[in-house]
Coordinates of C-alpha atoms in Angstrom, one line a residue:
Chain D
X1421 CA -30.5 -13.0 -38.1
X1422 CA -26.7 -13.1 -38.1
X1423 CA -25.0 -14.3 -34.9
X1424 CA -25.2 -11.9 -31.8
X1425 CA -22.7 -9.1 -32.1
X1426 CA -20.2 -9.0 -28.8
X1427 CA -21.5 -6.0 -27.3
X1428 CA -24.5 -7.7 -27.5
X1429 CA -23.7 -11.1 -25.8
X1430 CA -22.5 -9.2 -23.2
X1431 CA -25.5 -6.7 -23.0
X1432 CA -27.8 -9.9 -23.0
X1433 CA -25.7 -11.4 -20.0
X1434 CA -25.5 -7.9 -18.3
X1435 CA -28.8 -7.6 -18.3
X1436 CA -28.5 -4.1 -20.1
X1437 CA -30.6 -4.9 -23.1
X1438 CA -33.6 -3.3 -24.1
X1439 CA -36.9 -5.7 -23.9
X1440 CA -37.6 -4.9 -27.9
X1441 CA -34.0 -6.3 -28.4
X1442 CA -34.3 -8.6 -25.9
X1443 CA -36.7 -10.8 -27.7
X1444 CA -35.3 -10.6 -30.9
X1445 CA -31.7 -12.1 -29.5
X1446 CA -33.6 -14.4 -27.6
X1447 CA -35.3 -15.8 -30.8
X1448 CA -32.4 -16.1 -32.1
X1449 CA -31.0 -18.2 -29.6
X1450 CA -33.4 -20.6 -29.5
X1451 CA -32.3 -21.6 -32.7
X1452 CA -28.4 -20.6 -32.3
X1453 CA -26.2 -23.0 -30.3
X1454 CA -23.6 -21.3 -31.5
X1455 CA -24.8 -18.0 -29.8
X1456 CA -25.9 -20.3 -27.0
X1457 CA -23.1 -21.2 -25.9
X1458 CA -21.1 -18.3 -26.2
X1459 CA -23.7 -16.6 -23.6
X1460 CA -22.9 -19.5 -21.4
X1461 CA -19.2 -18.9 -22.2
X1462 CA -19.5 -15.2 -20.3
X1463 CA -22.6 -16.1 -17.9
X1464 CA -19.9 -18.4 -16.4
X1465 CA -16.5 -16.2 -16.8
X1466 CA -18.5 -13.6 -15.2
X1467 CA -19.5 -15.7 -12.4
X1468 CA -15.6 -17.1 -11.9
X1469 CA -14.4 -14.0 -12.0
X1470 CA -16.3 -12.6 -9.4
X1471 CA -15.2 -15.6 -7.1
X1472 CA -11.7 -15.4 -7.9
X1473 CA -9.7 -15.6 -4.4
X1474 CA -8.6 -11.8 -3.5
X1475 CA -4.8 -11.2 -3.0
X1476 CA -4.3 -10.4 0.8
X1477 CA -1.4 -7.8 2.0
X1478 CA 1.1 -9.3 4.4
X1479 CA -0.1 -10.1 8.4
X1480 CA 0.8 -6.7 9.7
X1481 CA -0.6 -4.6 6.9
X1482 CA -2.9 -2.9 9.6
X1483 CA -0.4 -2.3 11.7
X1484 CA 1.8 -0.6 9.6
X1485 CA -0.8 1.5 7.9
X1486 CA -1.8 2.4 11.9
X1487 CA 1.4 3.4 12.6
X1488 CA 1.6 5.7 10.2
X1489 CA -1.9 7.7 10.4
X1490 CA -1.7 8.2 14.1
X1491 CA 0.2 10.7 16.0
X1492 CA 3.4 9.9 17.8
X1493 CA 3.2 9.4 21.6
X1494 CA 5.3 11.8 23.3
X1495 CA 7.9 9.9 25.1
X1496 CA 8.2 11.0 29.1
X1497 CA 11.5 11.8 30.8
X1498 CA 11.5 8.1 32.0
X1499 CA 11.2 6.7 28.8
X1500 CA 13.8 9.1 27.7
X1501 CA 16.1 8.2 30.5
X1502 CA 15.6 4.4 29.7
X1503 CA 15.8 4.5 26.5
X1504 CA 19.3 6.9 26.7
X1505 CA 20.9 4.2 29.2
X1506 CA 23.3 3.1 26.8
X1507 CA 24.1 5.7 25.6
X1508 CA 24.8 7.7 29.2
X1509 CA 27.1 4.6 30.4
X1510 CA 28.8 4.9 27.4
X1511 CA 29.3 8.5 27.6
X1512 CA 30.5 8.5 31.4
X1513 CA 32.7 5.2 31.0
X1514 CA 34.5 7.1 28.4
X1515 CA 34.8 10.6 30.0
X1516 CA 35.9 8.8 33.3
X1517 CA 38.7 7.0 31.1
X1518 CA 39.7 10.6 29.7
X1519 CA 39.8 11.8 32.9
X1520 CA 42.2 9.5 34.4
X1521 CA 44.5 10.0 31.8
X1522 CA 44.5 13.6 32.0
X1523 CA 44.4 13.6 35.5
X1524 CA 46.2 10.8 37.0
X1525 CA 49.2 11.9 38.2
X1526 CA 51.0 8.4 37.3
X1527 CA 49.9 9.4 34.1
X1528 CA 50.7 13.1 33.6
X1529 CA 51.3 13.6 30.0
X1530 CA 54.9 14.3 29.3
X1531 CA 54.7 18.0 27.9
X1532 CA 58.8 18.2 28.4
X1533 CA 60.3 18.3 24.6
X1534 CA 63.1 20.6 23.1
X1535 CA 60.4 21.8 20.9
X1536 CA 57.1 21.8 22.1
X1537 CA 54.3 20.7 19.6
X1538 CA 51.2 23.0 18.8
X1539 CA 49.0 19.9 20.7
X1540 CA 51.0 20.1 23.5
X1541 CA 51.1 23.5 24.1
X1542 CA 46.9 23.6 23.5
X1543 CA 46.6 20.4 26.1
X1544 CA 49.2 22.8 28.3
X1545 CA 46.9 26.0 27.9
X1546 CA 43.6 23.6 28.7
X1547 CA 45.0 21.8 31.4
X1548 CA 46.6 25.0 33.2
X1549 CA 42.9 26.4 32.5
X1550 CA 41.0 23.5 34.1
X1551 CA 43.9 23.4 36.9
X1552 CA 42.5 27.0 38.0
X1553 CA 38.9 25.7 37.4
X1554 CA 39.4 22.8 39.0
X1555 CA 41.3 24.3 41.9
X1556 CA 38.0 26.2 42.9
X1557 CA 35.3 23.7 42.6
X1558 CA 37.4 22.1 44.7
X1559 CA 37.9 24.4 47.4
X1560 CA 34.3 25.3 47.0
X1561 CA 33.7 21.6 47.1
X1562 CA 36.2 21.5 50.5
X1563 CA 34.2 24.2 52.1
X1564 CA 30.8 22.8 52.0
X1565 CA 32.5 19.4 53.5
X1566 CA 34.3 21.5 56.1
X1567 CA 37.6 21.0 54.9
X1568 CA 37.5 17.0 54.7
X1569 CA 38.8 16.7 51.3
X1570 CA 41.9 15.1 51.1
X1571 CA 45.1 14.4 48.8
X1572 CA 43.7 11.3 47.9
X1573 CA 40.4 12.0 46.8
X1574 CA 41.3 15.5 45.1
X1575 CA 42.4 13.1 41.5
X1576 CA 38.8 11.5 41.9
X1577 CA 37.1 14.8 42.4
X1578 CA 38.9 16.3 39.7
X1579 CA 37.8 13.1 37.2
X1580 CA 34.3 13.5 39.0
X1581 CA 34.1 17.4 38.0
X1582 CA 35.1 17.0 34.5
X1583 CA 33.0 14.0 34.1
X1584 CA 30.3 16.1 34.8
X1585 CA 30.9 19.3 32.9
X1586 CA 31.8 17.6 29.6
X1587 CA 28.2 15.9 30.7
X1588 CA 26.5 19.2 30.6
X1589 CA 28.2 20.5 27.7
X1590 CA 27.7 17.5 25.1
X1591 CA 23.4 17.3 27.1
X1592 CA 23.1 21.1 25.7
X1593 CA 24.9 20.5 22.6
X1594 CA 22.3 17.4 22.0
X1595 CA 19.5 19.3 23.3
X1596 CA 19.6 22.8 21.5
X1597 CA 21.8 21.8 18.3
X1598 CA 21.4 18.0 17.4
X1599 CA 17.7 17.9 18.1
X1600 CA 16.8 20.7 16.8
X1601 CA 19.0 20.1 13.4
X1602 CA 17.4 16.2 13.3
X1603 CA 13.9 17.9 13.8
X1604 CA 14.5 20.2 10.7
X1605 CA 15.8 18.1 8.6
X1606 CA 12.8 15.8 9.0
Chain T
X888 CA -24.2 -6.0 13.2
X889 CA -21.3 -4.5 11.8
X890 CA -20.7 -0.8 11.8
X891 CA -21.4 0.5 8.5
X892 CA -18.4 2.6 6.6
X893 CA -20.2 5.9 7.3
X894 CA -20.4 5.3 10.9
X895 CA -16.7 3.9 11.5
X896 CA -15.7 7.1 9.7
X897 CA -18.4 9.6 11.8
X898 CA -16.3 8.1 14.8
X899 CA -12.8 8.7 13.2
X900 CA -14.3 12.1 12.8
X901 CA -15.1 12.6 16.0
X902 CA -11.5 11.5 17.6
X903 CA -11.1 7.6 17.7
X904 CA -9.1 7.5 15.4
X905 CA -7.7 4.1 16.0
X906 CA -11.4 2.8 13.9
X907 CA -9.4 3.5 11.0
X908 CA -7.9 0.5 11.4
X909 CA -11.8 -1.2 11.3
X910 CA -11.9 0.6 7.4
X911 CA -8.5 -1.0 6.6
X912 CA -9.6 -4.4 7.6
X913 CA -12.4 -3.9 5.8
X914 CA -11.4 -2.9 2.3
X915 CA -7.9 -4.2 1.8
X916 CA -8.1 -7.4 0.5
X917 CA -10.6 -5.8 -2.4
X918 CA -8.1 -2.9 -3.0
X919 CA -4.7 -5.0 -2.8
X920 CA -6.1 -7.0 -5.8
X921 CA -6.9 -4.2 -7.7
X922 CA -3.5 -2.8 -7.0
X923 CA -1.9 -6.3 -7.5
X924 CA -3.2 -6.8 -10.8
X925 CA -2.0 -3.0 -12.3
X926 CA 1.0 -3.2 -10.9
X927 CA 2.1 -6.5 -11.3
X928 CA 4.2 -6.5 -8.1
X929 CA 3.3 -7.5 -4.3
X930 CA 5.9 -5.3 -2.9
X931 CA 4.9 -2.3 -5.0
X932 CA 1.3 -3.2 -4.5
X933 CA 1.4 -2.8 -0.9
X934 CA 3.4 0.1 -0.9
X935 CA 0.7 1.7 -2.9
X936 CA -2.0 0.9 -0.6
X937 CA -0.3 1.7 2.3
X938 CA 0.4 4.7 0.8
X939 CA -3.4 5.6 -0.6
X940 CA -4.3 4.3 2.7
X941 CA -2.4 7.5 4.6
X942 CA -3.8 9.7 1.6
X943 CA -7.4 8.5 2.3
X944 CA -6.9 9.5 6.2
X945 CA -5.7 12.6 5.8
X946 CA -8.8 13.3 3.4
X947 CA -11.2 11.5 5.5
X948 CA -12.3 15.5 7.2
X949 CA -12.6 16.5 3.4
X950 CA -15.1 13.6 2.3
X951 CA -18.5 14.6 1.3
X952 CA -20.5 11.3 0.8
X953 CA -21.2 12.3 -2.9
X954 CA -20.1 8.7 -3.2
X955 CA -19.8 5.3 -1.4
X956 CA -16.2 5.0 0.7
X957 CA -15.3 2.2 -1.3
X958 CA -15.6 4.3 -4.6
X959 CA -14.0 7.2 -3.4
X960 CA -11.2 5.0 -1.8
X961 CA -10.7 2.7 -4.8
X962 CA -10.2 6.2 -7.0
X963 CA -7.7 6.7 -4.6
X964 CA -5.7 3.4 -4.9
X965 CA -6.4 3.4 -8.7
X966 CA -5.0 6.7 -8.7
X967 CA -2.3 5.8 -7.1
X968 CA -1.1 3.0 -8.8
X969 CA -1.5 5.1 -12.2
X970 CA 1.5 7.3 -11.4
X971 CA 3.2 4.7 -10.4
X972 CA 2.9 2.9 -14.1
X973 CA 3.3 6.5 -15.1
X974 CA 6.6 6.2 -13.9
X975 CA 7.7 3.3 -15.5
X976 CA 6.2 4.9 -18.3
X977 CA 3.2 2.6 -18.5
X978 CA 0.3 5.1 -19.4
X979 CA -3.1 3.7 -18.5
X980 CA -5.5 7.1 -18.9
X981 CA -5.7 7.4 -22.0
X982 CA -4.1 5.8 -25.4
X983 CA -4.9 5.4 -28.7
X984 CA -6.8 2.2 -28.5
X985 CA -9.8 3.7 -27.0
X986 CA -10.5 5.4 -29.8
X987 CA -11.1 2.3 -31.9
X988 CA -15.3 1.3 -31.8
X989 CA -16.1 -1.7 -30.3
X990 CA -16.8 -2.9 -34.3
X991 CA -12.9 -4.4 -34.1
X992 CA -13.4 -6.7 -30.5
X993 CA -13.8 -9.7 -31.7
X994 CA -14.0 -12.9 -30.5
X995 CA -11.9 -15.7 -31.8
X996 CA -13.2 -19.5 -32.9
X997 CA -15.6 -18.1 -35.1
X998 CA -16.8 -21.7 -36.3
X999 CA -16.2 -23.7 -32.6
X1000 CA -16.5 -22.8 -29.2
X1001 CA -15.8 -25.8 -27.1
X1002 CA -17.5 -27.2 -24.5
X1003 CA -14.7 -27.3 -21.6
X1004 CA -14.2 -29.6 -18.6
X1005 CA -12.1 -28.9 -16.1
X1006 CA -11.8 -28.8 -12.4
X1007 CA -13.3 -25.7 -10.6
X1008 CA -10.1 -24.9 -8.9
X1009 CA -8.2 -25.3 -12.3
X1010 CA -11.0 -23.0 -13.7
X1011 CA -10.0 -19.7 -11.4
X1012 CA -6.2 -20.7 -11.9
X1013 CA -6.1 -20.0 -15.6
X1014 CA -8.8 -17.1 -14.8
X1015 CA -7.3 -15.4 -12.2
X1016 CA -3.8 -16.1 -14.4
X1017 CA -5.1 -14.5 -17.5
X1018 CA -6.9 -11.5 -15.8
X1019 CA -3.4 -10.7 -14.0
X1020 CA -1.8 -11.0 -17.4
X1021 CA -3.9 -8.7 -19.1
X1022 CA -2.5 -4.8 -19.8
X1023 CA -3.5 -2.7 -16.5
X1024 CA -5.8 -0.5 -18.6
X1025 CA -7.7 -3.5 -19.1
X1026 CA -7.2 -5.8 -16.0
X1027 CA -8.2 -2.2 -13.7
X1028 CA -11.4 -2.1 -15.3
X1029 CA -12.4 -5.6 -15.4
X1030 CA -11.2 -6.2 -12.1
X1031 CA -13.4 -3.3 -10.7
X1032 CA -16.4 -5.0 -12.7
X1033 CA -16.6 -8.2 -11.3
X1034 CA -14.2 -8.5 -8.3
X1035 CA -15.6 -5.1 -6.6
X1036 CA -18.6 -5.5 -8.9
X1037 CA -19.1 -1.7 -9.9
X1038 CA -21.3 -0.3 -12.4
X1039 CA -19.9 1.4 -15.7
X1040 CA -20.8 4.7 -13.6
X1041 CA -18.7 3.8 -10.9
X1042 CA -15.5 2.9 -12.8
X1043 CA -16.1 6.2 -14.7
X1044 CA -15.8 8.3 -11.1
X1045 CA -13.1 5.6 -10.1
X1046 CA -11.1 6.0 -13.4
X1047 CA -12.0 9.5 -14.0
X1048 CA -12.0 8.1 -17.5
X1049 CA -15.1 8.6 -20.7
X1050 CA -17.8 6.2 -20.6
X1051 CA -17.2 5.2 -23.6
X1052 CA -13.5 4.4 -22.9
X1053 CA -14.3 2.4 -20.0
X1054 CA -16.9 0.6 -21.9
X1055 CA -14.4 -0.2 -24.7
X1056 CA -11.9 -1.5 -21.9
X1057 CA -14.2 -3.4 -20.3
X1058 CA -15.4 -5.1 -23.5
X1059 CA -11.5 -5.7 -24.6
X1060 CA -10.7 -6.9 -21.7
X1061 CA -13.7 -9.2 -21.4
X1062 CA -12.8 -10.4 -25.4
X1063 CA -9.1 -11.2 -24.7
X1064 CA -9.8 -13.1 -21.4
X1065 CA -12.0 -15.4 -23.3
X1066 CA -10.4 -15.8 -26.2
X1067 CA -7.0 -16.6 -23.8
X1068 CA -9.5 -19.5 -22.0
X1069 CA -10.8 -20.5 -25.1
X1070 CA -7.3 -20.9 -27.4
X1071 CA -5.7 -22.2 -24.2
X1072 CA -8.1 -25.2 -23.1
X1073 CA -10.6 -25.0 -26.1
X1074 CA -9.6 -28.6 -27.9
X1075 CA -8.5 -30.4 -24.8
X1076 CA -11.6 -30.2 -22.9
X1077 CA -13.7 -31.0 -25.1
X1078 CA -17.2 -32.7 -24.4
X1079 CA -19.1 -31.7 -20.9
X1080 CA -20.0 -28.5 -19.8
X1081 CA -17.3 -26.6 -18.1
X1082 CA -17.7 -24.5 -14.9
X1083 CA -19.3 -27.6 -14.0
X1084 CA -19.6 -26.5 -10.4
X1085 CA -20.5 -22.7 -10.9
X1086 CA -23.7 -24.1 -12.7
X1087 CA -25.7 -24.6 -9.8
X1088 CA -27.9 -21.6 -10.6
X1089 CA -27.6 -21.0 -14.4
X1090 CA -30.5 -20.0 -16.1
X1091 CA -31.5 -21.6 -19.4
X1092 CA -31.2 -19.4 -22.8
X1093 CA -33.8 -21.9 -23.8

């Protein structure tokens, strides 16, 4: 008999050879070192191979995967009011700032020019508007309090008001056209 | 005693949902060095079994238990991992090579196969070495024979490929690992019997 064919060294080492076969290779090989050896050869390959060290993902592998599969927890308004912190101080420091400057009368914005610039005459039209506004949340303001309001404090209230409508205006802006634009596009 | 795959996935079922991560533990180490050794890359490995990972939970409702987890899963990764050499433009279903009977494997050193001594350590090196370096089409398939120790059927419903195809892969990649041991170490370690330490049980061909 010639030397055993590949497929069936690794039939014989499988253990996928038919017992009629079977005895014929094995005859064979106990003549064959040859043949011998090369079932060693595979018995052992076989036996590293299945031993080899398996390649691990990285530590937080689980984690990751976890994160992904399971539903977002809904943040509460806490959460959102923590987590928005920042972002509010930021928001008020800089609307207060505005405020002062549009409001301080120190700092009243020279509108005076031989020829009047399309800014200035927008800031005019705005500024006369949110005089009138301001003029009746502050009255309104003056009622509740009985009339306690004074000249001094009328600057801080106006800051105060504005602070708090441009507040409300950008909160609905975020609310009804940022989130709901950040939610479609993702 | 551990919870078995079908239980851990009859409670994801049913709304704990964090025993997922129980399934994960449990079969990642298997599957990232199937995925390792197709694609070649860590990074790309992981990002394929994270992503078959999110497939297989999303599919979990639409399991039916015609097969083990593990082979449904691993069809997932090895799918996976195909389209990603798909799009490198690495084909691994099908090629012309498959066609070819197992007549042309051959083994090389005719006339000598050493005897080789090495240490066992050194031993799984150069193994583990050569299986990575083999083409994916063959290191898949050999890799799902002895590291997850499937049976031809298996790699079939894994690979979705012929049995005769898998059987021709198998049997190439079994040649070429071989012969890479053999031509690599076969005249330097010459004289003992390698695998020295792996012998413990080895039955005689006496």
């Amino acid at each position: 008999m010639n030397h055993l064919s590949v497929e069936q060294v690794f039939r014989y080492v499988d253990g996928t050879v038919q017992s009629a076969e079977r005895q014929q290779l094995e005859e064979h090989l106990s003549y064959c070192s040859r043949c011998r050896r090369e079932i060693d050869l595979q018995k052992n390959l076989g036996r590293v191979a299945q031993k080899l060290p398996l390649v691990k993902p990285s530590a937080r592998f689980t984690e990751r995967v976890m994160t992904s599969v399971l539903p977002k927890s809904q943040p509460t308004w806490v959460t959102k009011i923590i987590n928005n912190l920042g972002n509010m101080f930021a928001m008020i420091l800089v609307l207060g700032v505005l405020g002062y400057v549009l409001f301080s009368p120190s700092l009243k914005i020279q509108t005076q020019s031989s020829q009047p610039s399309q800014y200035s005459e927008a800031l005019k039209t705005f500024s006369g508007f949110y005089e009138k506004f301001s003029k009746a949340m502050t009255t309104q303001s003056a009622q509740l309090t009985k009339g306690v309001a004074t000249n001094s404090s009328e600057g801080g209230t106006k800051i105060l008001v504005f602070t708090l409508v441009c507040l409300i205006v950008l909160g609905t802006l975020d609310k009804f056209v940022l989130q709901k634009k950040i939610r479609l596009k993702s | 005693m551990p919870n078995s795959d079908q239980e851990i996935i009859q409670r994801i079922l049913a709304g704990e949902k964090r025993a997922y991560a129980e399934l994960v533990n449990r079969h990642k180490d298997k599957a990232m060095t199937l995925a390792m050794r197709m694609l070649k890359s860590r990074q790309e490995a992981e990002e394929a079994l994270q992503d078959a990972f999110v497939r297989a939970f999303k599919a979990l409702p639409r399991f039916e238990w015609k097969s083990s987890f593990a082979t449904w899963f691993y069809r997932i990764v090895y799918n996976v991992c195909a389209t990603s050499l798909g799009k490198r433009g690495e084909e691994i279903h099908y090629s012309l090579d498959d066609e070819e009977s197992l007549v042309h494997v051959e083994l090389t050193s005719d006339d000598y196969i050493p005897d080789l001594q090495f240490e066992t350590s050194e031993v799984q090196r150069i193994v583990s070495e050569v299986i990575q370096n083999l083409p994916p089409k063959y290191t898949s398939i050999v890799t799902m024979f002895f590291i997850q120790e499937m049976s031809y059927d298996e790699i079939v419903e894994v690979t979705g490929l012929p049995l005769g195809t898998v059987k021709v892969r198998l049997f190439r990649g079994r040649s070429l690992l071989r012969n890479a041991l053999v031509e690599r170490f076969g005249n330097d370690f010459d004289g003992v019997t390698m695998f020295k330490d792996f012998d413990d049980k080895k039955e005689s061909v006496e």
